[in-house]
PDB file of C-alpha atoms and ligand atoms in Angstrom:
ATOM      1  CA  MET A1350     111.862  90.302  80.951  1.00 93.00           C
ATOM      2  CA  LEU A1351     111.357  88.685  84.343  1.00 97.00           C
ATOM      3  CA  ASN A1352     107.821  89.084  85.647  1.00 98.00           C
ATOM      4  CA  ILE A1353     107.845  89.669  89.398  1.00 98.00           C
ATOM      5  CA  ALA A1354     104.724  89.723  91.607  1.00 98.00           C
ATOM      6  CA  LEU A1355     105.160  92.055  94.571  1.00 97.00           C
ATOM      7  CA  PRO A1356     102.772  91.996  97.543  1.00 97.00           C
ATOM      8  CA  LYS A1357     100.958  95.323  97.824  1.00 94.00           C
ATOM      9  CA  GLY A1358     101.743  97.123 101.086  1.00 93.00           C
ATOM     10  CA  ARG A1359     104.609  97.732 103.458  1.00 93.00           C
ATOM     11  CA  LEU A1360     106.341  94.388 102.925  1.00 95.00           C
ATOM     12  CA  GLY A1361     106.291  94.746  99.140  1.00 95.00           C
ATOM     13  CA  GLU A1362     107.689  98.271  99.377  1.00 94.00           C
ATOM     14  CA  ARG A1363     110.482  97.052 101.649  1.00 95.00           C
ATOM     15  CA  VAL A1364     111.358  94.215  99.268  1.00 97.00           C
ATOM     16  CA  TYR A1365     111.259  96.568  96.273  1.00 96.00           C
ATOM     17  CA  ARG A1366     113.862  98.747  98.039  1.00 96.00           C
ATOM     18  CA  MET A1367     116.051  95.637  98.354  1.00 97.00           C
ATOM     19  CA  LEU A1368     115.547  94.814  94.664  1.00 97.00           C
ATOM     20  CA  LYS A1369     116.448  98.395  93.795  1.00 96.00           C
ATOM     21  CA  GLN A1370     119.625  98.157  95.840  1.00 97.00           C
ATOM     22  CA  ALA A1371     120.375  94.884  94.067  1.00 97.00           C
ATOM     23  CA  GLY A1372     120.276  96.682  90.692  1.00 96.00           C
ATOM     24  CA  TYR A1373     116.669  95.902  89.722  1.00 97.00           C
ATOM     25  CA  ASP A1374     115.189  99.350  90.121  1.00 94.00           C
ATOM     26  CA  CYS A1375     112.133 100.600  88.285  1.00 92.00           C
ATOM     27  CA  PRO A1376     111.819 104.399  88.476  1.00 89.00           C
ATOM     28  CA  GLU A1377     108.236 104.480  87.192  1.00 86.00           C
ATOM     29  CA  LEU A1378     107.136 102.264  90.110  1.00 87.00           C
ATOM     30  CA  GLU A1379     108.293 104.970  92.499  1.00 88.00           C
ATOM     31  CA  ASN A1380     105.790 107.535  91.181  1.00 81.00           C
ATOM     32  CA  PRO A1381     102.682 106.930  93.197  1.00 70.00           C
ATOM     33  CA  ASP A1382      99.716 106.479  90.910  1.00 78.00           C
ATOM     34  CA  ARG A1383      97.154 103.752  90.554  1.00 79.00           C
ATOM     35  CA  ARG A1384      98.965 101.706  87.984  1.00 83.00           C
ATOM     36  CA  LEU A1385      99.759  98.124  88.909  1.00 88.00           C
ATOM     37  CA  VAL A1386     102.321  97.134  86.258  1.00 88.00           C
ATOM     38  CA  PHE A1387     105.754  98.726  85.861  1.00 92.00           C
ATOM     39  CA  GLU A1388     108.658  97.902  83.561  1.00 92.00           C
ATOM     40  CA  ASN A1389     112.348  98.594  83.343  1.00 91.00           C
ATOM     41  CA  HIS A1390     113.624  97.219  80.027  1.00 93.00           C
ATOM     42  CA  VAL A1391     117.248  97.939  80.876  1.00 92.00           C
ATOM     43  CA  ALA A1392     117.124  95.971  84.134  1.00 91.00           C
ATOM     44  CA  GLY A1393     114.953  93.353  82.422  1.00 94.00           C
ATOM     45  CA  VAL A1394     112.131  93.367  84.973  1.00 95.00           C
ATOM     46  CA  ARG A1395     108.391  93.868  84.987  1.00 96.00           C
ATOM     47  CA  TYR A1396     106.877  94.334  88.445  1.00 96.00           C
ATOM     48  CA  PHE A1397     103.246  94.152  89.380  1.00 95.00           C
ATOM     49  CA  TRP A1398     101.466  94.772  92.669  1.00 94.00           C
ATOM     50  CA  VAL A1399      99.028  92.107  93.770  1.00 95.00           C
ATOM     51  CA  LYS A1400      97.193  91.276  96.976  1.00 95.00           C
ATOM     52  CA  PRO A1401      99.740  89.493  99.242  1.00 95.00           C
ATOM     53  CA  SER A1402      97.691  86.302  99.451  1.00 93.00           C
ATOM     54  CA  ASP A1403      97.440  86.179  95.618  1.00 96.00           C
ATOM     55  CA  VAL A1404     101.191  86.261  94.888  1.00 97.00           C
ATOM     56  CA  THR A1405     101.542  82.473  94.881  1.00 98.00           C
ATOM     57  CA  ILE A1406      98.596  82.101  92.486  1.00 97.00           C
ATOM     58  CA  TYR A1407     100.321  84.301  89.894  1.00 98.00           C
ATOM     59  CA  VAL A1408     103.620  82.454  90.337  1.00 98.00           C
ATOM     60  CA  GLU A1409     102.118  78.972  90.405  1.00 98.00           C
ATOM     61  CA  ARG A1410     100.222  79.612  87.164  1.00 97.00           C
ATOM     62  CA  GLY A1411     103.246  81.157  85.461  1.00 97.00           C
ATOM     63  CA  ALA A1412     101.760  84.664  85.101  1.00 97.00           C
ATOM     64  CA  ALA A1413     104.758  85.707  87.216  1.00 98.00           C
ATOM     65  CA  ASP A1414     108.194  84.070  87.058  1.00 98.00           C
ATOM     66  CA  LEU A1415     109.046  85.216  90.558  1.00 98.00           C
ATOM     67  CA  GLY A1416     107.162  86.528  93.554  1.00 98.00           C
ATOM     68  CA  ILE A1417     107.513  87.571  97.165  1.00 98.00           C
ATOM     69  CA  ALA A1418     105.390  85.612  99.616  1.00 97.00           C
ATOM     70  CA  GLY A1419     105.251  85.181 103.372  1.00 97.00           C
ATOM     71  CA  LYS A1420     106.249  81.781 104.716  1.00 97.00           C
ATOM     72  CA  ASP A1421     102.794  81.699 106.373  1.00 97.00           C
ATOM     73  CA  ILE A1422     101.107  81.616 102.964  1.00 96.00           C
ATOM     74  CA  LEU A1423     103.554  78.986 101.680  1.00 97.00           C
ATOM     75  CA  LEU A1424     102.938  76.734 104.688  1.00 98.00           C
ATOM     76  CA  GLU A1425      99.199  77.224 104.597  1.00 97.00           C
ATOM     77  CA  ASN A1426      98.589  76.803 100.844  1.00 96.00           C
ATOM     78  CA  ARG A1427     101.556  74.589  99.902  1.00 97.00           C
ATOM     79  CA  PRO A1428     101.721  75.980  96.360  1.00 97.00           C
ATOM     80  CA  ASP A1429     103.671  74.120  93.709  1.00 97.00           C
ATOM     81  CA  LEU A1430     106.646  76.461  93.379  1.00 98.00           C
ATOM     82  CA  TYR A1431     110.274  76.800  94.399  1.00 98.00           C
ATOM     83  CA  GLU A1432     111.365  78.740  97.448  1.00 98.00           C
ATOM     84  CA  LEU A1433     114.668  80.372  96.479  1.00 98.00           C
ATOM     85  CA  LEU A1434     115.624  82.796  99.224  1.00 98.00           C
ATOM     86  CA  ASP A1435     114.734  83.842 102.753  1.00 97.00           C
ATOM     87  CA  LEU A1436     114.603  87.633 102.437  1.00 97.00           C
ATOM     88  CA  ARG A1437     115.058  88.137 106.207  1.00 96.00           C
ATOM     89  CA  THR A1438     112.345  90.743 106.244  1.00 96.00           C
ATOM     90  CA  GLY A1439     108.697  90.619 107.255  1.00 95.00           C
ATOM     91  CA  ILE A1440     109.933  88.674 110.254  1.00 96.00           C
ATOM     92  CA  CYS A1441     107.273  87.484 112.670  1.00 97.00           C
ATOM     93  CA  ARG A1442     106.061  84.183 114.086  1.00 98.00           C
ATOM     94  CA  MET A1443     103.047  81.939 113.985  1.00 98.00           C
ATOM     95  CA  ALA A1444     101.831  81.474 117.535  1.00 98.00           C
ATOM     96  CA  VAL A1445      99.096  80.063 119.693  1.00 98.00           C
ATOM     97  CA  ALA A1446      97.609  82.863 121.812  1.00 98.00           C
ATOM     98  CA  GLY A1447      94.877  83.075 124.381  1.00 98.00           C
ATOM     99  CA  PRO A1448      93.809  84.683 127.644  1.00 96.00           C
ATOM    100  CA  SER A1449      96.781  84.986 130.028  1.00 92.00           C
ATOM    101  CA  GLY A1450      95.595  82.406 132.534  1.00 89.00           C
ATOM    102  CA  PHE A1451      94.621  79.818 129.939  1.00 93.00           C
ATOM    103  CA  ARG A1452      95.819  76.248 130.535  1.00 92.00           C
ATOM    104  CA  ASP A1453      94.842  73.486 128.135  1.00 92.00           C
ATOM    105  CA  SER A1454      93.515  70.728 130.398  1.00 88.00           C
ATOM    106  CA  ARG A1455      93.172  68.357 127.397  1.00 89.00           C
ATOM    107  CA  GLU A1456      89.873  67.181 128.840  1.00 91.00           C
ATOM    108  CA  ARG A1457      87.808  68.295 125.882  1.00 94.00           C
ATOM    109  CA  THR A1458      88.195  69.310 122.238  1.00 97.00           C
ATOM    110  CA  LEU A1459      90.155  72.556 122.001  1.00 98.00           C
ATOM    111  CA  LEU A1460      88.437  75.304 120.011  1.00 98.00           C
ATOM    112  CA  VAL A1461      90.964  77.071 117.788  1.00 98.00           C
ATOM    113  CA  ALA A1462      90.132  80.146 115.696  1.00 98.00           C
ATOM    114  CA  THR A1463      92.537  80.920 112.861  1.00 98.00           C
ATOM    115  CA  LYS A1464      93.105  82.256 109.377  1.00 97.00           C
ATOM    116  CA  PHE A1465      95.522  79.330 108.912  1.00 98.00           C
ATOM    117  CA  PRO A1466      93.584  76.054 109.351  1.00 98.00           C
ATOM    118  CA  ASN A1467      96.238  73.888 107.644  1.00 98.00           C
ATOM    119  CA  ILE A1468      99.103  75.217 109.770  1.00 98.00           C
ATOM    120  CA  ALA A1469      97.020  74.993 112.956  1.00 98.00           C
ATOM    121  CA  GLY A1470      95.655  71.553 112.042  1.00 98.00           C
ATOM    122  CA  GLN A1471      99.130  70.155 111.399  1.00 98.00           C
ATOM    123  CA  TYR A1472     100.519  71.700 114.589  1.00 98.00           C
ATOM    124  CA  TYR A1473      97.880  70.066 116.768  1.00 98.00           C
ATOM    125  CA  SER A1474      97.860  66.762 114.903  1.00 97.00           C
ATOM    126  CA  GLU A1475     101.617  66.455 115.571  1.00 97.00           C
ATOM    127  CA  GLN A1476     100.709  66.725 119.247  1.00 95.00           C
ATOM    128  CA  SER A1477      97.788  64.293 118.878  1.00 96.00           C
ATOM    129  CA  ARG A1478      95.575  67.025 120.326  1.00 97.00           C
ATOM    130  CA  GLU A1479      91.956  66.923 119.254  1.00 97.00           C
ATOM    131  CA  VAL A1480      90.859  70.353 118.075  1.00 98.00           C
ATOM    132  CA  GLU A1481      87.978  72.001 116.305  1.00 98.00           C
ATOM    133  CA  LEU A1482      89.259  74.570 113.830  1.00 98.00           C
ATOM    134  CA  ILE A1483      87.172  77.685 113.282  1.00 98.00           C
ATOM    135  CA  LYS A1484      88.268  79.445 110.113  1.00 98.00           C
ATOM    136  CA  LEU A1485      88.039  83.230 110.305  1.00 98.00           C
ATOM    137  CA  ASN A1486      89.238  85.861 107.861  1.00 96.00           C
ATOM    138  CA  GLY A1487      90.496  88.582 110.189  1.00 93.00           C
ATOM    139  CA  SER A1488      90.181  90.193 113.640  1.00 95.00           C
ATOM    140  CA  ILE A1489      91.019  86.768 115.063  1.00 97.00           C
ATOM    141  CA  GLU A1490      91.860  88.250 118.459  1.00 96.00           C
ATOM    142  CA  ILE A1491      88.173  88.785 119.157  1.00 97.00           C
ATOM    143  CA  ALA A1492      87.370  85.047 119.090  1.00 98.00           C
ATOM    144  CA  PRO A1493      88.619  84.083 122.589  1.00 97.00           C
ATOM    145  CA  ILE A1494      87.285  87.331 124.052  1.00 95.00           C
ATOM    146  CA  LEU A1495      83.762  86.468 122.934  1.00 96.00           C
ATOM    147  CA  GLY A1496      84.070  82.776 123.747  1.00 96.00           C
ATOM    148  CA  LEU A1497      84.004  81.708 120.093  1.00 98.00           C
ATOM    149  CA  SER A1498      87.251  79.816 120.683  1.00 98.00           C
ATOM    150  CA  ASP A1499      89.625  78.859 123.494  1.00 98.00           C
ATOM    151  CA  VAL A1500      92.744  80.015 121.658  1.00 98.00           C
ATOM    152  CA  ILE A1501      93.841  81.447 118.319  1.00 98.00           C
ATOM    153  CA  VAL A1502      96.651  80.512 115.953  1.00 98.00           C
ATOM    154  CA  ASP A1503      97.806  83.696 114.279  1.00 98.00           C
ATOM    155  CA  ILE A1504     100.729  85.837 113.213  1.00 97.00           C
ATOM    156  CA  VAL A1505     102.438  87.838 115.943  1.00 97.00           C
ATOM    157  CA  GLU A1506     104.815  90.580 114.929  1.00 96.00           C
ATOM    158  CA  THR A1507     105.182  93.201 117.647  1.00 96.00           C
ATOM    159  CA  GLY A1508     102.642  91.558 119.962  1.00 96.00           C
ATOM    160  CA  LYS A1509     100.749  94.854 120.187  1.00 97.00           C
ATOM    161  CA  THR A1510      97.442  93.514 118.860  1.00 96.00           C
ATOM    162  CA  LEU A1511      97.457  90.663 121.384  1.00 97.00           C
ATOM    163  CA  LYS A1512      98.375  92.960 124.265  1.00 97.00           C
ATOM    164  CA  GLU A1513      95.704  95.495 123.448  1.00 96.00           C
ATOM    165  CA  ASN A1514      93.132  92.710 123.437  1.00 96.00           C
ATOM    166  CA  GLY A1515      94.271  91.143 126.700  1.00 95.00           C
ATOM    167  CA  LEU A1516      95.811  88.049 125.111  1.00 97.00           C
ATOM    168  CA  VAL A1517      99.280  86.500 125.439  1.00 98.00           C
ATOM    169  CA  VAL A1518     101.412  84.129 123.380  1.00 98.00           C
ATOM    170  CA  LEU A1519     101.052  80.626 124.797  1.00 97.00           C
ATOM    171  CA  GLU A1520     103.218  78.677 122.317  1.00 97.00           C
ATOM    172  CA  THR A1521     105.289  79.470 119.232  1.00 98.00           C
ATOM    173  CA  VAL A1522     104.363  77.390 116.190  1.00 98.00           C
ATOM    174  CA  CYS A1523     107.098  78.495 113.760  1.00 98.00           C
ATOM    175  CA  PRO A1524     109.101  81.521 112.595  1.00 97.00           C
ATOM    176  CA  ILE A1525     107.858  83.408 109.527  1.00 97.00           C
ATOM    177  CA  SER A1526     109.570  85.718 107.030  1.00 97.00           C
ATOM    178  CA  ALA A1527     109.236  86.798 103.403  1.00 97.00           C
ATOM    179  CA  ARG A1528     110.539  84.410 100.737  1.00 98.00           C
ATOM    180  CA  LEU A1529     111.475  84.796  97.088  1.00 98.00           C
ATOM    181  CA  VAL A1530     109.582  82.119  95.160  1.00 98.00           C
ATOM    182  CA  ALA A1531     109.820  80.957  91.543  1.00 98.00           C
ATOM    183  CA  ASN A1532     107.593  79.208  89.056  1.00 98.00           C
ATOM    184  CA  PRO A1533     109.241  75.799  88.460  1.00 98.00           C
ATOM    185  CA  SER A1534     109.234  75.960  84.674  1.00 98.00           C
ATOM    186  CA  ALA A1535     110.435  79.589  84.661  1.00 98.00           C
ATOM    187  CA  TYR A1536     113.236  78.404  86.929  1.00 98.00           C
ATOM    188  CA  ARG A1537     114.111  75.716  84.421  1.00 98.00           C
ATOM    189  CA  PHE A1538     114.021  77.869  81.310  1.00 97.00           C
ATOM    190  CA  ARG A1539     115.239  81.194  82.719  1.00 97.00           C
ATOM    191  CA  ARG A1540     117.631  79.796  85.266  1.00 97.00           C
ATOM    192  CA  GLU A1541     120.537  82.143  84.516  1.00 97.00           C
ATOM    193  CA  GLU A1542     118.482  85.330  84.742  1.00 97.00           C
ATOM    194  CA  ILE A1543     116.818  84.098  87.924  1.00 98.00           C
ATOM    195  CA  LEU A1544     120.032  82.977  89.586  1.00 97.00           C
ATOM    196  CA  ARG A1545     121.648  86.298  88.735  1.00 97.00           C
ATOM    197  CA  LEU A1546     118.808  88.102  90.517  1.00 97.00           C
ATOM    198  CA  VAL A1547     119.112  85.713  93.478  1.00 98.00           C
ATOM    199  CA  ARG A1548     122.863  86.427  93.706  1.00 98.00           C
ATOM    200  CA  CYS A1549     122.399  90.212  93.552  1.00 97.00           C
ATOM    201  CA  LEU A1550     119.572  90.091  96.085  1.00 97.00           C
ATOM    202  CA  SER A1551     121.559  87.836  98.444  1.00 97.00           C
ATOM    203  CA  ALA A1552     124.246  90.516  98.555  1.00 97.00           C
ATOM    204  CA  VAL A1553     121.878  93.159  99.955  1.00 96.00           C
ATOM    205  CA  LEU A1554     119.911  91.105 102.484  1.00 95.00           C
ATOM    206  CA  PRO A1555     119.603  92.417 106.024  1.00 91.00           C
ATOM    207  CA  PRO A1556     121.991  90.658 108.431  1.00 88.00           C
ATOM    208  CA  GLU A1557     120.811  87.361 109.852  1.00 84.00           C
ATOM    209  CA  LYS A1558     119.386  87.855 113.326  1.00 75.00           C
ATOM    210  CA  PRO A1559     120.457  85.426 116.038  1.00 63.00           C
ATOM    211  CA  GLU A1560     117.674  83.115 117.293  1.00 59.00           C
TER     212      GLU A1560
HETATM  213  C1  PRP B2019      98.250  90.311 111.565  1.00 53.53           C
HETATM  214  C2  PRP B2019      97.744  89.348 112.608  1.00 53.53           C
HETATM  215  C3  PRP B2019      97.533  90.208 113.817  1.00 53.53           C
HETATM  216  C4  PRP B2019      98.559  91.325 113.630  1.00 53.53           C
HETATM  217  C5  PRP B2019      99.731  91.065 114.523  1.00 53.53           C
HETATM  218  O1  PRP B2019      97.191  90.865 110.912  1.00 53.53           O
HETATM  219  O2  PRP B2019      96.563  88.693 112.197  1.00 53.53           O
HETATM  220  O3  PRP B2019      96.221  90.725 113.856  1.00 53.53           O
HETATM  221  O4  PRP B2019      99.003  91.286 112.278  1.00 53.53           O
HETATM  222  O5  PRP B2019     100.663  92.123 114.480  1.00 53.53           O
HETATM  223  P1  PRP B2019     101.288  92.714 115.828  1.00 53.53           P
HETATM  224  O6  PRP B2019     101.833  91.562 116.624  1.00 53.53           O
HETATM  225  O7  PRP B2019     102.406  93.618 115.348  1.00 53.53           O
HETATM  226  O8  PRP B2019     100.239  93.458 116.553  1.00 53.53           O
HETATM  227  P2  PRP B2019      97.395  91.714 109.580  1.00 53.53           P
HETATM  228  O9  PRP B2019      97.926  93.059 109.913  1.00 53.53           O
HETATM  229  O10 PRP B2019      98.223  90.911 108.622  1.00 53.53           O
HETATM  230  O11 PRP B2019      95.935  91.943 109.055  1.00 53.53           O
HETATM  231  P3  PRP B2019      94.775  90.953 108.626  1.00 53.53           P
HETATM  232  O12 PRP B2019      94.160  90.424 109.907  1.00 53.53           O
HETATM  233  O13 PRP B2019      93.849  91.828 107.876  1.00 53.53           O
HETATM  234  O14 PRP B2019      95.368  89.845 107.790  1.00 53.53           O
END
């Protein structure tokens, strides 16, 4: 059986619907209870729900053969695994945001609050911009409001959170979407099963959106 780590929440549910359409359904997963592990012997899959930021840990350590992870987590943590497919869902972007009138004068170190210090650090180092990164774990939008930082680097999906907190996107860092990832040795030893799933899933992906 293929072990597949699904991120708990809306994204995981959306991806499960795609897997179901691709022929990898699991009826017992659709009965809401508090169980976390579900099997379908006929389809040859065992799903389990994990915290989205933990998916890559399960896959990297081989507890899961496959997993669904956001590109943000892959860029931030650079786990040792294979990225097999862009699932074209969970689409959003990593962006620099701040108060609407903000202009970076480059005269002093820029204070950047973020949940993604590696992504933010690399973005600014490519621009040779000196920054101080302030790592937060959530509610990042508050940081510039309270003067903790000048700007934030965070995920923007609808833009609603920024708007409601009086912030605007200043720069786009990179596009983000959900990816199917594989443990490298599982990919080596279970290649056929995995590639079959990739083929079936590719056939039910949402259409590619123009840039
Ligand atoms: C992300 C991000 C923003 C929000 C953006 O947080 O940190 O706060 O979503 O979405 P929007 O553009 O549609 O308003 P998330 O919901 O992942 O929660 P978290 O801060 O707990 O990680």
